[in-house]
Coordinates of C-alpha atoms and ligand atoms in Angstrom, one line a residue:
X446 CA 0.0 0.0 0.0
X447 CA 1.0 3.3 -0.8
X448 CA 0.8 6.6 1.8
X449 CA 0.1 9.8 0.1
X450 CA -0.9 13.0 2.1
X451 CA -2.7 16.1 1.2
X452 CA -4.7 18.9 3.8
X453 CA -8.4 18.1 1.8
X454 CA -8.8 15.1 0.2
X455 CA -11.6 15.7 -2.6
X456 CA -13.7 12.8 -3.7
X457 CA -14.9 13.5 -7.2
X458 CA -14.4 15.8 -10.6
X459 CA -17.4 17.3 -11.5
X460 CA -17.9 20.7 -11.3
X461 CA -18.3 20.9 -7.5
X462 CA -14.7 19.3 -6.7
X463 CA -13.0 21.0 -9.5
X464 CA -13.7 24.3 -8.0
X465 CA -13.6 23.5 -4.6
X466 CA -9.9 22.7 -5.4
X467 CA -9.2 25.3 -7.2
X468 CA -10.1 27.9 -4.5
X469 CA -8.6 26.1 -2.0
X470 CA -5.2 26.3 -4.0
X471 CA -5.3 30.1 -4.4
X472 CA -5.6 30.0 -0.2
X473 CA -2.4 27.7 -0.2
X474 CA -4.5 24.8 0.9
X475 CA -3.1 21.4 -0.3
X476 CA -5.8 19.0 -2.4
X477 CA -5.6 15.7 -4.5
X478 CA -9.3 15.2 -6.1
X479 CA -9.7 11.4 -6.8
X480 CA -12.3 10.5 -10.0
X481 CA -13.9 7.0 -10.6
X482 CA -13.8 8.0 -14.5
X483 CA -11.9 9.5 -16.9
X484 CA -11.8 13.6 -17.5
X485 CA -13.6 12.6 -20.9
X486 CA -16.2 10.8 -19.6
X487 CA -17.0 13.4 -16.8
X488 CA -16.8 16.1 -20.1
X489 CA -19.1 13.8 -21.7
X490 CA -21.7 14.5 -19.6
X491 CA -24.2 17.8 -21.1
X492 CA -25.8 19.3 -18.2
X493 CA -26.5 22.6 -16.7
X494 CA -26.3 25.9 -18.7
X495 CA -27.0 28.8 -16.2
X496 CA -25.0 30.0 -13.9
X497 CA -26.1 32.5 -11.0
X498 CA -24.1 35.8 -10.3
X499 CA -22.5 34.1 -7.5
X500 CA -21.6 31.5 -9.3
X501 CA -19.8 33.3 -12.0
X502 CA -18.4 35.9 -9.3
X503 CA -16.9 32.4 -7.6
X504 CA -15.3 30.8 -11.1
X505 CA -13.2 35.2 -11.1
X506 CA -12.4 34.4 -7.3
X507 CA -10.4 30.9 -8.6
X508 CA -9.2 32.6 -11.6
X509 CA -10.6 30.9 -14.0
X510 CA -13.2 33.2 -15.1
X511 CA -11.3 34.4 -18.8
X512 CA -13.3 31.8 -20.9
X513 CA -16.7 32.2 -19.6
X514 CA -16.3 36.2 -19.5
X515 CA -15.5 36.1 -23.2
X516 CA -17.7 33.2 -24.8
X517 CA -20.2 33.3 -22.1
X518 CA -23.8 35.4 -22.6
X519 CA -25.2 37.8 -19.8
X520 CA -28.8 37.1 -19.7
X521 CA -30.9 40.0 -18.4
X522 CA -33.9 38.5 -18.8
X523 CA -36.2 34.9 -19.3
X524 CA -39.6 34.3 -20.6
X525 CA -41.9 31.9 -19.3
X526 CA -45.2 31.5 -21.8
X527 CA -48.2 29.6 -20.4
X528 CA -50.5 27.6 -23.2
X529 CA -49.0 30.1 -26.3
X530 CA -48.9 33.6 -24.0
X531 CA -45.2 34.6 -23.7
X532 CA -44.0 37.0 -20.6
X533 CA -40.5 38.2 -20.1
X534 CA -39.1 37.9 -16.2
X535 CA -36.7 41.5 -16.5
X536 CA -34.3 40.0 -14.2
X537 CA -31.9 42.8 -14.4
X538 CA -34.9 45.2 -13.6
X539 CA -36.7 43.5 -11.3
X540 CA -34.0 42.7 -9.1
X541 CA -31.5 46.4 -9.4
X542 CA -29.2 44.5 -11.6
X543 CA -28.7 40.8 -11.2
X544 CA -28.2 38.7 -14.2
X545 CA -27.5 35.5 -15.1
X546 CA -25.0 33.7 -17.1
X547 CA -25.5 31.0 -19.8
X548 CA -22.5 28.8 -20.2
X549 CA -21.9 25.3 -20.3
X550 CA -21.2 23.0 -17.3
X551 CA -19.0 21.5 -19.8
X552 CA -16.9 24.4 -20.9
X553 CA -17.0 25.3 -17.1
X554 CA -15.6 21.7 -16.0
X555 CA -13.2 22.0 -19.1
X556 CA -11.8 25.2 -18.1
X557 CA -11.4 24.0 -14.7
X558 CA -9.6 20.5 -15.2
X559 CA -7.4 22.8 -17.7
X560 CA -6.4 25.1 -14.9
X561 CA -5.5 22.5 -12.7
X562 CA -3.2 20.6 -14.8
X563 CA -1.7 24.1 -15.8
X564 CA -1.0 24.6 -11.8
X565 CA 0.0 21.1 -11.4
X566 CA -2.2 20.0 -8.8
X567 CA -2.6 16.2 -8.6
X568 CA -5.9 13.8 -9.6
X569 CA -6.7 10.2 -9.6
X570 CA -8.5 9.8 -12.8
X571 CA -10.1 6.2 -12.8
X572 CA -9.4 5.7 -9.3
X573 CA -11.3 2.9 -8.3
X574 CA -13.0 1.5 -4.2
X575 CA -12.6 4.7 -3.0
X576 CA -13.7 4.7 0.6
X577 CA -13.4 7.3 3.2
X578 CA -12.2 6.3 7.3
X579 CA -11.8 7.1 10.5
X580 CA -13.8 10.7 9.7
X581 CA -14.9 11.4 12.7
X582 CA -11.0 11.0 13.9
X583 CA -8.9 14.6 13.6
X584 CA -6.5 11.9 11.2
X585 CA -8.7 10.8 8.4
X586 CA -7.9 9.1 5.1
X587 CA -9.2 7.7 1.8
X588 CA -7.9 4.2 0.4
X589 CA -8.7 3.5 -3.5
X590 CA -7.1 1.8 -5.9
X591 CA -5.2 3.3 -9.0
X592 CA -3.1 1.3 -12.1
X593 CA -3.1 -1.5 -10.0
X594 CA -1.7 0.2 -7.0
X595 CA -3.7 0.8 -3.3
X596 CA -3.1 3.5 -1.9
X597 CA -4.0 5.7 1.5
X598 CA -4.4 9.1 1.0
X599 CA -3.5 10.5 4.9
X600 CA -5.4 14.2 5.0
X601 CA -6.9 17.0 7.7
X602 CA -10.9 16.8 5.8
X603 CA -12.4 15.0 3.2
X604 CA -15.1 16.7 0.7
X605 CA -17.5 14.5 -0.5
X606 CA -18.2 16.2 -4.3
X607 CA -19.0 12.4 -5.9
X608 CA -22.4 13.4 -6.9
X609 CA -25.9 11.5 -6.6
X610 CA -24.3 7.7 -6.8
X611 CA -21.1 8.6 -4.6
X612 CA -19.7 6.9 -1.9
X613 CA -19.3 9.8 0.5
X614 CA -23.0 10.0 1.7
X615 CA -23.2 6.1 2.3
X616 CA -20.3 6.7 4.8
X617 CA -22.0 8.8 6.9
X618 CA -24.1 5.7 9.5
X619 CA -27.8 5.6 8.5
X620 CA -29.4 6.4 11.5
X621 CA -27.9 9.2 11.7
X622 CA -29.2 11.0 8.5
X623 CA -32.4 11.6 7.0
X624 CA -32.9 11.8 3.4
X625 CA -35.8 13.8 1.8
X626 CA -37.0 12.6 -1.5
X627 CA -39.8 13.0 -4.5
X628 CA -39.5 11.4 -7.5
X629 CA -41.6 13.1 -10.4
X630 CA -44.0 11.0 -12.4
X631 CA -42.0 12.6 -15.8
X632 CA -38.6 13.0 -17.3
X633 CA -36.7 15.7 -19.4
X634 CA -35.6 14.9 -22.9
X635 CA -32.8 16.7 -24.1
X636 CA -31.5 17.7 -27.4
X637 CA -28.5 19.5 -28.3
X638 CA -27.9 20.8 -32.2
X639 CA -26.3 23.3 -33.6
X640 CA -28.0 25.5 -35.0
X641 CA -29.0 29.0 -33.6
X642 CA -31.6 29.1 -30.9
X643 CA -35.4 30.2 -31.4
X644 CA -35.1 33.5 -29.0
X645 CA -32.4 35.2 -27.5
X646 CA -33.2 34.5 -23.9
X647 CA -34.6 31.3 -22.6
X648 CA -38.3 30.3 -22.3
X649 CA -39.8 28.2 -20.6
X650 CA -42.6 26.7 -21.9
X651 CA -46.5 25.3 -19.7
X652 CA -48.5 23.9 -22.6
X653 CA -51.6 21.8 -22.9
X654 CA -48.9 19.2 -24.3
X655 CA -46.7 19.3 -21.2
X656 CA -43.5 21.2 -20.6
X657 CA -40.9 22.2 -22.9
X658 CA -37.7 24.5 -22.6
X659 CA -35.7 26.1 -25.2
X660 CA -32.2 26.8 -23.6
X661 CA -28.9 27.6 -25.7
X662 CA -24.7 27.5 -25.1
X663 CA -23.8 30.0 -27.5
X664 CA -25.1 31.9 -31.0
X665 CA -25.2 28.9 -32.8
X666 CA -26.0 26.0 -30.2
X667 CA -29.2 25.6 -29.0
X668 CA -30.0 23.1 -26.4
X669 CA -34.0 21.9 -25.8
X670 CA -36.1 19.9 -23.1
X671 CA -39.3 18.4 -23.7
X672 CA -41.0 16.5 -20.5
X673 CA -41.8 13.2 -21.4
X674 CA -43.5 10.0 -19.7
X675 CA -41.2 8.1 -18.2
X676 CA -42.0 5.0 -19.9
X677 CA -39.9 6.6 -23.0
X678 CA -36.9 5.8 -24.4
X679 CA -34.4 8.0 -26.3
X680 CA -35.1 5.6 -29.2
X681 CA -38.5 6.6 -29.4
X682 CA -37.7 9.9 -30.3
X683 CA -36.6 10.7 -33.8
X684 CA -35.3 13.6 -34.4
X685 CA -38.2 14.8 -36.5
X686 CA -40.5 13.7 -33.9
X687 CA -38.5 15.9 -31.1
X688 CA -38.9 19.3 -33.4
X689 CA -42.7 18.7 -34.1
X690 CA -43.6 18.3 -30.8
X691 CA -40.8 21.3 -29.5
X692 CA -43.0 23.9 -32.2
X693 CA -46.5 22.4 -30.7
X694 CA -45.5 23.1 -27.4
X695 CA -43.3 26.7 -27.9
X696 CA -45.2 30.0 -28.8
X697 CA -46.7 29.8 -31.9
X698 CA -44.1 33.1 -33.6
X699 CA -41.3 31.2 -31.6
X700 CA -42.1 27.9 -33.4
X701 CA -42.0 29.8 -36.9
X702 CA -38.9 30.6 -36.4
X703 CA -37.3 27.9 -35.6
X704 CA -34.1 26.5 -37.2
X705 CA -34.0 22.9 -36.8
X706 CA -31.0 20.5 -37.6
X707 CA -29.8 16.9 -36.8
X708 CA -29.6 16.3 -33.0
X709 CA -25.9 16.0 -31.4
X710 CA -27.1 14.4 -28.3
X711 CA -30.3 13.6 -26.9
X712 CA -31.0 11.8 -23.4
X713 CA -33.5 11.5 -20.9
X714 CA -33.2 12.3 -17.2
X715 CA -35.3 11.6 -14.3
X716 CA -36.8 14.3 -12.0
X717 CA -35.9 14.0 -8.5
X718 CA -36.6 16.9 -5.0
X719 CA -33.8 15.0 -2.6
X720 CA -32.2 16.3 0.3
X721 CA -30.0 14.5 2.9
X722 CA -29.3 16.3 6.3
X723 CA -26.9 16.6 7.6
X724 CA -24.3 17.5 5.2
X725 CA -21.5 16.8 7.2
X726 CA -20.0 14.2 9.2
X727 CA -16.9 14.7 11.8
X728 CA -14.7 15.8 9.2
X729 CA -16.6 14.7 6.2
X730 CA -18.9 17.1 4.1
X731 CA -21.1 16.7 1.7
X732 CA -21.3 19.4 -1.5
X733 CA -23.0 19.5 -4.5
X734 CA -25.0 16.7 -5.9
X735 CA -23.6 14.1 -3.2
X736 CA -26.3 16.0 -0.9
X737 CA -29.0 17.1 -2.6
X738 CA -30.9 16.9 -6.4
X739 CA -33.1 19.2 -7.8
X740 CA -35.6 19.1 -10.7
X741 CA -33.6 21.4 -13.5
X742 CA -36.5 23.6 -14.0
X743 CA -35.4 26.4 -11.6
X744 CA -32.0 25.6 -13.1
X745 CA -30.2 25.5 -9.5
X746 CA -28.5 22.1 -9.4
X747 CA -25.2 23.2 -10.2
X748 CA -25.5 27.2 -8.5
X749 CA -26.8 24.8 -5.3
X750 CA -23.3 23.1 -5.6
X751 CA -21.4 26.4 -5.9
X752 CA -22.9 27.9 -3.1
X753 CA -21.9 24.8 -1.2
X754 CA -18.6 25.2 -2.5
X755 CA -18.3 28.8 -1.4
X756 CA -19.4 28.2 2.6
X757 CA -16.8 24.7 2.8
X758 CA -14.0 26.9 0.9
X759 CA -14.7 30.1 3.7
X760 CA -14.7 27.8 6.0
X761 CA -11.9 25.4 5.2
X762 CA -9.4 28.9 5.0
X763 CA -10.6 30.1 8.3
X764 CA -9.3 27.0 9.9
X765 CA -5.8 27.3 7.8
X766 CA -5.3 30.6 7.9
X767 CA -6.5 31.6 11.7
X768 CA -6.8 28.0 13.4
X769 CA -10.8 29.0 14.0
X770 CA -11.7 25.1 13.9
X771 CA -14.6 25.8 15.8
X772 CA -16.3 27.2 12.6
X773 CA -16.2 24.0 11.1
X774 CA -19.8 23.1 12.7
X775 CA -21.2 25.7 10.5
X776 CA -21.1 24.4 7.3
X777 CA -23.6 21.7 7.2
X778 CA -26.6 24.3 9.0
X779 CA -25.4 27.3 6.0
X780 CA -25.1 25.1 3.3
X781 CA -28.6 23.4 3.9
X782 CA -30.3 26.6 4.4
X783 CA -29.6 27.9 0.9
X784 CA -30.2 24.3 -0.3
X785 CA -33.6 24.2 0.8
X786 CA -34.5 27.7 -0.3
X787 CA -33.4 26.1 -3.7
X788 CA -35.6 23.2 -3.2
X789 CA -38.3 24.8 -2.5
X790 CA -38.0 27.0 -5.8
X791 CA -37.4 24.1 -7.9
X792 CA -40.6 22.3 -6.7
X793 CA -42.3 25.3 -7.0
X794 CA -41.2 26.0 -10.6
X795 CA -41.8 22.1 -11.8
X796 CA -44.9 21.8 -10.3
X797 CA -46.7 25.3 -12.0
X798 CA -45.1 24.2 -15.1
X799 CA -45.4 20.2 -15.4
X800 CA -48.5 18.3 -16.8
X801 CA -49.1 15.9 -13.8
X802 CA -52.0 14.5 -15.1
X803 CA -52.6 10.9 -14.2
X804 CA -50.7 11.5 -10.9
X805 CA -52.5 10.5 -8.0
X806 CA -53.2 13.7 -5.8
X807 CA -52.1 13.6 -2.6
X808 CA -53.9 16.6 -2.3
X809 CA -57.0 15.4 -2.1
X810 CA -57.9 17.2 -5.0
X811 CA -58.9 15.6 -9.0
X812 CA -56.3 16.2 -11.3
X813 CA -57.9 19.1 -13.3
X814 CA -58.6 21.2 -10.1
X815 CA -55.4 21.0 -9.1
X816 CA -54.0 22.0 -13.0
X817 CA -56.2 24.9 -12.9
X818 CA -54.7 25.7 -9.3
X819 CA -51.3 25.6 -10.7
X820 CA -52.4 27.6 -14.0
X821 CA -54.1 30.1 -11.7
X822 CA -51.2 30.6 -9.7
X823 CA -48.9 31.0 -12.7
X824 CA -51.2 33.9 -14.4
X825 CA -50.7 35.0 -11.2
X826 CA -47.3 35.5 -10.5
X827 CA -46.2 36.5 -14.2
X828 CA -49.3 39.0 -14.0
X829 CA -48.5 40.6 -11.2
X830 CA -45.0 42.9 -10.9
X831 CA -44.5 41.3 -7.1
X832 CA -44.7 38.1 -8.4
X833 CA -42.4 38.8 -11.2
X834 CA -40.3 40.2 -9.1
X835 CA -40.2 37.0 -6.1
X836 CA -39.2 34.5 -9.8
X837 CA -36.4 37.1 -10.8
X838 CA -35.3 37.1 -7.1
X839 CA -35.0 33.1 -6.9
X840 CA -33.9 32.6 -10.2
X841 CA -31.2 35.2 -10.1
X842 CA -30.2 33.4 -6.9
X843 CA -30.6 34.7 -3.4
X844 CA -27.0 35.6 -1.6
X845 CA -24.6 33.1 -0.2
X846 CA -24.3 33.7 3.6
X847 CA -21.6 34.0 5.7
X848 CA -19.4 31.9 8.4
X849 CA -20.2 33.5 11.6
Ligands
LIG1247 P1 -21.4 15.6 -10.5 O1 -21.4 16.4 -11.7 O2 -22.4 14.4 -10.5 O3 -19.9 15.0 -10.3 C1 -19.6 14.0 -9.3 C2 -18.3 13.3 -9.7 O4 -18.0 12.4 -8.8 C3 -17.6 11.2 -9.5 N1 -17.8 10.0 -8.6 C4 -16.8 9.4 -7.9 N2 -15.5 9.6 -7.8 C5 -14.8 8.7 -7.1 N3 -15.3 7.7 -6.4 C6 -16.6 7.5 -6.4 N4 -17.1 6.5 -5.7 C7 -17.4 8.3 -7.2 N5 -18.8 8.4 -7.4 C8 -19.0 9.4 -8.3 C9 -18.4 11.1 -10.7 O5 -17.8 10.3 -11.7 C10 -18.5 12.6 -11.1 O6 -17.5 13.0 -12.0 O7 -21.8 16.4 -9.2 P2 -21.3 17.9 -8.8 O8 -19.9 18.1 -9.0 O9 -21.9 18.1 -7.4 O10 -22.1 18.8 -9.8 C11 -23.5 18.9 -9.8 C12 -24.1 19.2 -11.1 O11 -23.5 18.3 -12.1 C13 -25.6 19.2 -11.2 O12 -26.2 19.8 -10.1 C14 -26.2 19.9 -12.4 O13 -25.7 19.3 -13.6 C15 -27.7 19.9 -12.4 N6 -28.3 20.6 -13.6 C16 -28.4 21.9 -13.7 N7 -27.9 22.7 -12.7 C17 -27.9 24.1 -12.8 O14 -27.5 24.8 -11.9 N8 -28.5 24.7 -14.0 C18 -28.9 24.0 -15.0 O15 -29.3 24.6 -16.0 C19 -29.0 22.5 -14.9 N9 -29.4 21.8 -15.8 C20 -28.8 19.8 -14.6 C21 -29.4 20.4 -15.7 C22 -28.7 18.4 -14.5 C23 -29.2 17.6 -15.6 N10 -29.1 16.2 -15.5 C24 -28.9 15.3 -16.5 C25 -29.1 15.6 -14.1 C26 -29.9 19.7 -16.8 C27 -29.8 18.3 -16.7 C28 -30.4 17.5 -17.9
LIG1248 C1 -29.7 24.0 -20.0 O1 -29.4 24.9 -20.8 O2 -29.3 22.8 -20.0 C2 -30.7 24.3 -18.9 C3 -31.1 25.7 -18.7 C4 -32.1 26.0 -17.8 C5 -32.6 25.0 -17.0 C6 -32.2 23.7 -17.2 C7 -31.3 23.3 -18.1 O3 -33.6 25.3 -16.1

């Protein structure tokens, strides 16, 4: 067996781990991240699109901001149209000047692996059994298994940032977490083609077909959602059926104008509220996806992992740079109340938006009452300037909060 030793050992390369690492670097703070997969098979994966201010304001603080502030689009605004009727959320206005970013977790995890082999930091691609001890001890480690070799990876903390499927949650003793969870009777379908997208700003779409979203990367990428039963497979879906049913369920002048193409990737994901508290364990914590899962329609899965990201990183240098281990404690209480707060949106958003027909109520209610409820309550909200203005406030994301 081989001993390596590192200050935070970092379990997982997606997004969340990547910049975990990367801030904790610019404090001086030693890391080695260790990855079941390869870095292509993590870039492989075509996810999220927006980021929140924060977000972007963390990606400057790691210095890795110069792609994403030159190919990446300020949004000031999104639209949300209910059966046909489109109306624009002024984010910018509503909320004195918060915007949101559209950029690619992809590019974002690209630019991130890329700054970390420039600074020569060290990963574990294709590390294998990785399995956190003794975390409730003040001298933790992680065995795994890489090229053949086992290894024991001594370190101070471990961050657990190996998503939905990690090992890091399972390590914390069942009894003494609770996890929260709805599953949603429908999936998204995703397509991504290039060709240039329908509007300039997202939209969201409520129709009498179900939902639909028409999101972009860039000028001449365009990246779409269509909820689907899920019964379906990718294979049902030609192409050609995907764009016919995207122009039923997308204003009718949006439709139009659509420029459609042959698909680049298409795949259907599951809709899941989850929430496991606490987030922390002695010196094991939780961040990003390895905690919590929202649906995408409030587009918070990956912000909810940055703002995770920026409490364990505060955190993490307090203890390093002033020996304040007493803040430690904190993270799992700050991290969940943000996490929640974004839970709560994302139900929110999904269920105003998401045909549920067929769905037994728990409500009480039949089905049609409670979709005109939801339809009411739409009009509502996009009628009304307050209402606008509590969607621009959520979706623009609500501060991250500070270590007392
Ligand atoms: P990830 O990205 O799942 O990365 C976890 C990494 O850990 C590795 N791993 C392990 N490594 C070592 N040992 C083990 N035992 C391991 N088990 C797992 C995995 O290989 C992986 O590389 O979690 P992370 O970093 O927390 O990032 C979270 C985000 O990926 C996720 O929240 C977002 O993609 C969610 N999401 C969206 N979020 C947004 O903020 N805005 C959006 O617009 C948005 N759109 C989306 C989304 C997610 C989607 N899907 C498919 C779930 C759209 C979709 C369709
Ligand atoms: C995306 O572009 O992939 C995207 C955008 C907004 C969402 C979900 C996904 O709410």
């Amino acid at each position: 067996m081989k001993t390596i030793k590192t200050q935070v050992a970092i379990i997982g390369a997606g997004p969340s781990g990547l910049l975990l690492g990367q801030l904790l670097h610019k404090q001086g703070i030693d890391n080695i991240i260790l990855e079941r997969v390869t870095g292509d098979y993590v870039l492989g994966r075509i996810r999220a699109g927006i980021l929140e201010q924060g977000f972007a304001d963390l990606v400057r603080e790691a210095g890795v901001a110069e792609r994403m502030d030159a190919e990446g689009h300020v949004h000031e605004g999104v639209e949300l149209s209910v059966n046909g009727v489109r109306h624009r959320i002024d984010l910018k206005e509503l909320t004195g000047g918060d915007v949101v970013v559209c950029y690619g977790q992809v590019e974002i995890t690209r630019d991130l692996m890329d700054a970390r082999e420039a600074a020569k930091l060290e990963t574990y691609y294709e590390a294998s059994e990785v399995q956190p001890h003794d975390v409730k001890s003040d001298t933790p480690y992680v065995t795994f298994k890489h090229g053949g070799e086992e290894y024991r990876l001594e370190c101070d903390y471990v961050a657990g940032c190996d998503g939905f499927h990690g090992v890091s949650r399972q390590t914390i003793p069942q009894e003494l977490r609770t996890e929260h969870e709805r599953v949603y009777p429908f999936g998204w379908l995703g397509l991504m083609a290039d060709v240039p997208p329908c509007n300039e700003e997202l939209i969201y779409a409520m129709s009498e077909r179900g939902f639909a979203l028409a999101s972009q990367r860039s000028l001449t990428r365009s990246r779409y959602y269509l909820q689907v039963p899920l019964t379906d497979k990718v294979e049902d879906w030609s192409d050609e059926r995907f764009w016919d049913e995207l122009k039923k369920r997308l204003p009718a002048d949006v439709a139009a104008n659509m420029q459609t193409g042959p698909s680049i990737e298409k795949s259907i994901a599951p809709l899941r509220s989850f929430v496991c508290e606490p987030m922390q364990y002695g010196n094991l914590f939780l961040v990003g996806d390895a905690a919590h899962i929202v649906p995408p329609t409030g587009a918070k899965g990956l912000n909810l992992a940055a703002s995770d990201v920026a409490t364990l990183y505060k955190i993490l240098t307090r203890v390093y740079k002033n020996g304040d281990k007493d803040c430690i404690s904190q993270y799992s209480e700050i991290a969940l109340r943000r996490v929640w707060n974004g839970e709560r949106f994302s139900w929110w958003m999904t269920n105003m938006m998401h045909d549920f027909e067929g769905e037994v109520s728990s409500t009480g209610m039949d089905p049609l009452m409670q979709k005109r409820f939801m339809e009411s309550e739409l009009n509502y909200y996009l009628n009304s300037e307050n209402g606008r203005k509590v969607i621009a406030e959520q979706y623009v994301g609500l501060p991250y909060e500070e270590p007392k």
